[in-house]
């Protein structure tokens, strides 16, 4: 098990993508994303869309 609390945002993002069953890590990542100014994610669908958008930007 990875200690997701010690990962930086990029590492945590990769971990969440690779381990979708880890609900605690997902919620932690979601809290980081929500804390950023200008990012409004209030539903799982919005989060999925935002993650896909960001993944495509990074590619």
Coordinates of C-alpha atoms in Angstrom, one line a residue:
X1 CA 0.0 0.0 0.0
X2 CA 1.3 3.4 -0.9
X3 CA 1.2 6.2 1.6
X4 CA -0.6 8.6 -0.6
X5 CA -0.3 11.5 1.9
X6 CA 3.4 11.7 1.2
X7 CA 3.0 11.9 -2.6
X8 CA 3.2 15.2 -4.4
X9 CA 0.2 16.2 -6.6
X10 CA 1.6 14.7 -9.8
X11 CA 2.5 11.4 -8.1
X12 CA -0.9 11.3 -6.4
X13 CA -2.6 11.8 -9.7
X14 CA -0.8 8.9 -11.2
X15 CA -1.5 6.8 -8.2
X16 CA -5.2 7.6 -8.3
X17 CA -5.3 6.8 -12.1
X18 CA -3.5 3.5 -11.5
X19 CA -5.5 2.6 -8.3
X20 CA -9.1 3.6 -8.9
X21 CA -10.3 1.3 -6.1
X22 CA -8.4 3.4 -3.4
X23 CA -11.3 5.6 -2.4
X24 CA -9.3 7.4 0.4
X25 CA -6.5 8.4 -2.0
X26 CA -9.1 9.6 -4.5
X27 CA -10.9 11.7 -1.9
X28 CA -7.5 13.2 -0.8
X29 CA -6.7 14.1 -4.4
X30 CA -10.2 15.5 -4.8
X31 CA -9.6 17.8 -1.8
X32 CA -6.4 19.0 -3.3
X33 CA -8.0 19.8 -6.6
X34 CA -11.0 21.5 -5.0
X35 CA -8.6 23.8 -2.9
X36 CA -7.2 25.3 -6.1
X37 CA -8.6 28.6 -7.2
X38 CA -10.8 28.5 -10.3
X39 CA -11.4 24.7 -10.2
X40 CA -15.0 23.8 -9.3
X41 CA -15.6 20.1 -9.1
X42 CA -18.7 19.0 -7.1
X43 CA -19.7 15.7 -8.6
X44 CA -17.9 12.5 -9.6
X45 CA -18.8 13.2 -13.2
X46 CA -17.2 16.7 -13.1
X47 CA -14.1 15.2 -11.5
X48 CA -13.8 12.6 -14.2
X49 CA -14.2 15.2 -16.9
X50 CA -11.6 17.4 -15.3
X51 CA -9.2 14.6 -14.9
X52 CA -9.6 13.6 -18.5
X53 CA -9.1 17.2 -19.6
X54 CA -5.9 17.5 -17.6
X55 CA -4.5 14.1 -18.7
X56 CA -5.1 15.1 -22.3
X57 CA -3.3 18.5 -21.7
X58 CA -0.3 16.7 -20.2
X59 CA 0.0 14.3 -23.1

